[in-house]
CSV table of C-alpha atoms in Angstrom, one decimal:
chain,number,residue,atom,x,y,z
A,1,MET,CA,0.1,0.3,0.3
A,2,LYS,CA,3.0,2.2,0.8
A,3,PHE,CA,4.2,1.7,-2.8
A,4,LEU,CA,1.4,2.6,-4.3
A,5,VAL,CA,1.2,5.5,-2.4
A,6,ALA,CA,4.9,6.9,-3.5
A,7,LEU,CA,3.6,5.7,-7.0
A,8,VAL,CA,0.5,8.0,-7.1
A,9,SER,CA,2.7,10.9,-5.6
A,10,ALA,CA,5.9,10.5,-7.8
A,11,LEU,CA,3.6,10.3,-11.0
A,12,SER,CA,1.5,13.5,-9.8
A,13,ALA,CA,4.9,15.1,-9.4
A,14,PHE,CA,6.0,14.7,-12.4
A,15,ALA,CA,2.6,15.8,-14.3
A,16,PHE,CA,3.0,18.8,-12.4
A,17,VAL,CA,6.2,19.5,-13.3
A,18,ALA,CA,5.8,18.8,-16.7
A,19,ALA,CA,2.9,20.8,-17.2
A,20,ALA,CA,4.0,23.9,-15.6
A,21,PRO,CA,5.7,26.7,-18.2
A,22,GLN,CA,9.2,26.0,-19.7
A,23,PHE,CA,11.1,28.5,-19.6
A,24,ARG,CA,14.5,29.5,-21.3
A,25,GLY,CA,16.5,31.1,-19.3
A,26,ASN,CA,18.3,34.8,-20.3
A,27,GLN,CA,17.3,33.9,-24.0
A,28,PRO,CA,15.1,36.7,-25.7
A,29,GLN,CA,12.0,35.3,-26.8
A,30,GLN,CA,10.9,36.2,-30.3
A,31,PRO,CA,7.9,38.7,-30.5
A,32,GLN,CA,4.2,37.6,-31.6
A,33,GLN,CA,3.4,38.4,-34.5
A,34,PRO,CA,-0.2,39.5,-34.9
A,35,SER,CA,-2.9,37.0,-35.7
A,36,SER,CA,-5.5,39.7,-37.2
A,37,PRO,CA,-3.9,42.7,-39.0
A,38,VAL,CA,-3.4,46.0,-37.2
A,39,ILE,CA,-6.0,48.7,-37.7
A,40,ALA,CA,-4.6,51.7,-37.1
A,41,ILE,CA,-6.6,54.9,-35.1
A,42,VAL,CA,-7.1,58.1,-37.5
A,43,ARG,CA,-9.0,60.1,-34.9
A,44,GLN,CA,-10.0,59.9,-31.3
A,45,ALA,CA,-11.0,62.4,-28.6
A,46,GLN,CA,-11.4,62.2,-25.3
A,47,ASP,CA,-12.6,64.1,-22.0
A,48,GLY,CA,-12.8,62.6,-18.4
A,49,PRO,CA,-13.9,60.8,-16.4
A,50,ASN,CA,-14.1,64.7,-14.4
A,51,TYR,CA,-14.5,64.4,-11.1
A,52,ASP,CA,-18.5,64.3,-10.6
A,53,GLY,CA,-18.6,60.9,-12.8
A,54,ARG,CA,-18.5,62.6,-16.6
A,55,PHE,CA,-16.6,61.7,-19.6
A,56,ASN,CA,-16.9,62.1,-23.1
A,57,TYR,CA,-14.8,59.8,-25.6
A,58,GLN,CA,-15.1,59.2,-29.5
A,59,TYR,CA,-12.8,58.0,-32.2
A,60,GLU,CA,-12.4,56.3,-36.0
A,61,THR,CA,-10.5,53.3,-37.2
A,62,GLU,CA,-9.1,53.3,-40.5
A,63,ASN,CA,-12.0,50.3,-41.5
A,64,GLY,CA,-14.5,52.5,-41.2
A,65,ILE,CA,-15.3,51.6,-37.1
A,66,GLN,CA,-16.8,55.0,-35.4
A,67,THR,CA,-17.6,55.1,-31.8
A,68,ALA,CA,-18.5,58.2,-29.4
A,69,ALA,CA,-20.1,57.8,-26.2
A,70,SER,CA,-20.5,60.6,-23.2
A,71,GLY,CA,-21.5,60.0,-19.9
A,72,ASP,CA,-23.0,61.9,-16.6
A,73,LEU,CA,-23.9,60.5,-13.0
A,74,LYS,CA,-27.1,61.0,-12.3
A,75,ASN,CA,-28.7,61.5,-8.9
A,76,ALA,CA,-25.4,62.1,-7.3
A,77,GLY,CA,-24.9,61.2,-3.3
A,78,THR,CA,-28.3,59.9,-3.4
A,79,PRO,CA,-29.5,56.0,-2.9
A,80,ASP,CA,-30.8,56.4,-6.6
A,81,GLU,CA,-27.5,57.4,-8.3
A,82,ALA,CA,-26.6,55.7,-11.6
A,83,LEU,CA,-24.4,56.7,-14.0
A,84,VAL,CA,-26.2,57.3,-17.9
A,85,ILE,CA,-24.3,56.5,-21.1
A,86,GLN,CA,-25.6,57.9,-24.2
A,87,GLY,CA,-23.8,56.7,-27.3
A,88,SER,CA,-23.4,55.4,-30.8
A,89,TYR,CA,-21.3,53.0,-33.0
A,90,SER,CA,-20.9,52.3,-36.4
A,91,TYR,CA,-19.7,49.6,-38.9
A,92,THR,CA,-20.0,48.2,-42.2
A,93,ALA,CA,-20.9,43.9,-42.1
A,94,PRO,CA,-19.2,41.4,-43.8
A,95,ASP,CA,-21.9,42.2,-47.0
A,96,GLY,CA,-21.4,45.5,-47.0
A,97,THR,CA,-24.3,47.1,-45.3
A,98,PRO,CA,-23.8,50.2,-42.8
A,99,ILE,CA,-24.6,48.8,-39.7
A,100,THR,CA,-24.9,52.2,-36.6
A,101,VAL,CA,-26.8,51.5,-33.7
A,102,THR,CA,-27.3,54.3,-30.6
A,103,TYR,CA,-27.7,53.5,-27.1
A,104,VAL,CA,-28.2,54.7,-24.1
A,105,ALA,CA,-27.9,53.1,-21.0
A,106,ASP,CA,-28.8,53.8,-17.1
A,107,GLU,CA,-30.3,52.5,-14.2
A,108,THR,CA,-32.9,50.7,-16.4
A,109,GLY,CA,-30.7,48.6,-18.2
A,110,PHE,CA,-29.2,49.0,-21.5
A,111,HIS,CA,-31.5,50.1,-24.7
A,112,ALA,CA,-30.2,49.9,-28.0
A,113,GLU,CA,-31.8,50.9,-31.6
A,114,GLY,CA,-30.4,50.4,-35.2
A,115,ALA,CA,-32.0,49.6,-39.0
A,116,HIS,CA,-30.5,45.9,-38.6
A,117,LEU,CA,-32.0,45.1,-35.1
A,118,PRO,CA,-35.3,43.1,-34.5
A,119,THR,CA,-38.3,44.6,-33.6
A,120,PRO,CA,-41.5,42.6,-31.4
A,121,PRO,CA,-44.8,42.3,-33.5
A,122,PRO,CA,-47.6,44.6,-32.0
A,123,ILE,CA,-49.7,43.1,-29.3
A,124,PRO,CA,-52.9,41.8,-30.7
A,125,GLU,CA,-55.8,44.1,-29.9
A,126,ALA,CA,-57.5,41.0,-27.7
A,127,ILE,CA,-54.4,41.0,-25.5
A,128,ALA,CA,-54.0,44.9,-24.8
A,129,LYS,CA,-57.2,45.3,-23.8
A,130,SER,CA,-57.3,42.5,-21.2
A,131,LEU,CA,-53.8,44.0,-20.3
A,132,GLU,CA,-55.6,47.2,-19.9
A,133,TYR,CA,-58.7,45.5,-18.2
A,134,LEU,CA,-56.1,44.2,-15.3
A,135,ARG,CA,-54.2,47.2,-15.1
A,136,SER,CA,-57.7,49.2,-13.9
A,137,LEU,CA,-58.9,46.1,-11.6
A,138,PRO,CA,-58.0,47.5,-7.5
A,139,PRO,CA,-55.1,45.1,-5.8
A,140,ALA,CA,-55.7,41.8,-4.6
A,141,LYS,CA,-55.9,41.2,-1.1
A,142,GLU,CA,-53.7,38.4,-1.7
A,143,ASP,CA,-50.8,40.5,-1.7
A,144,GLY,CA,-50.1,40.0,2.2
A,145,PRO,CA,-47.5,38.2,4.5
A,146,GLN,CA,-50.2,35.1,4.1
A,147,PHE,CA,-50.0,34.7,0.5
A,148,ARG,CA,-46.5,35.0,0.4
A,149,LYS,CA,-46.5,32.2,2.8
A,150,ARG,CA,-48.5,29.6,0.9
A,151,PHE,CA,-46.2,31.2,-2.7
A,152,ALA,CA,-43.2,30.0,-0.4
A,153,ARG,CA,-44.5,26.8,0.4
A,154,ARG,CA,-45.9,25.5,-3.1
A,155,ALA,CA,-42.4,27.2,-4.7
A,156,ARG,CA,-40.5,25.1,-2.7
A,157,LYS,CA,-42.5,22.4,-3.1
A,158,TYR,CA,-42.6,22.5,-6.9
A,159,ARG,CA,-38.8,23.7,-6.3
A,160,LEU,CA,-39.3,26.8,-7.6
A,161,LEU,CA,-37.3,28.6,-5.3
């Protein structure tokens, strides 16, 4: 048994040493060539980030990629503090189609718009009416602690929580 433990330990040590990175002493390493072509930035401007959280940047590359964004701290120093960023970027798709996206990112999430982005279909009239009806109803009595306990019990039973 001791032999087996010693053998496993020796093999583990060998595997650990073999997997370690191999260094070449003081030999200079050859510079690695980039796997894709380097694309130059032809225009760049930046302001910030400033002490109050504001920033602004924009750049353009030689292959036509453009981006710009600006940000501001909303409700600074309050529990509702949030960074609001507005920006856009554009590039040419592989098929030659120009793509432009404008966006806003704030406390409600990231909201992007662009002609190439899919949009949801309109809500059918019958569903819209039923949703409006449900909004017009008074709050349910089940919105109390007893309902929450019952819900939690059922959720555990069906492994939802």
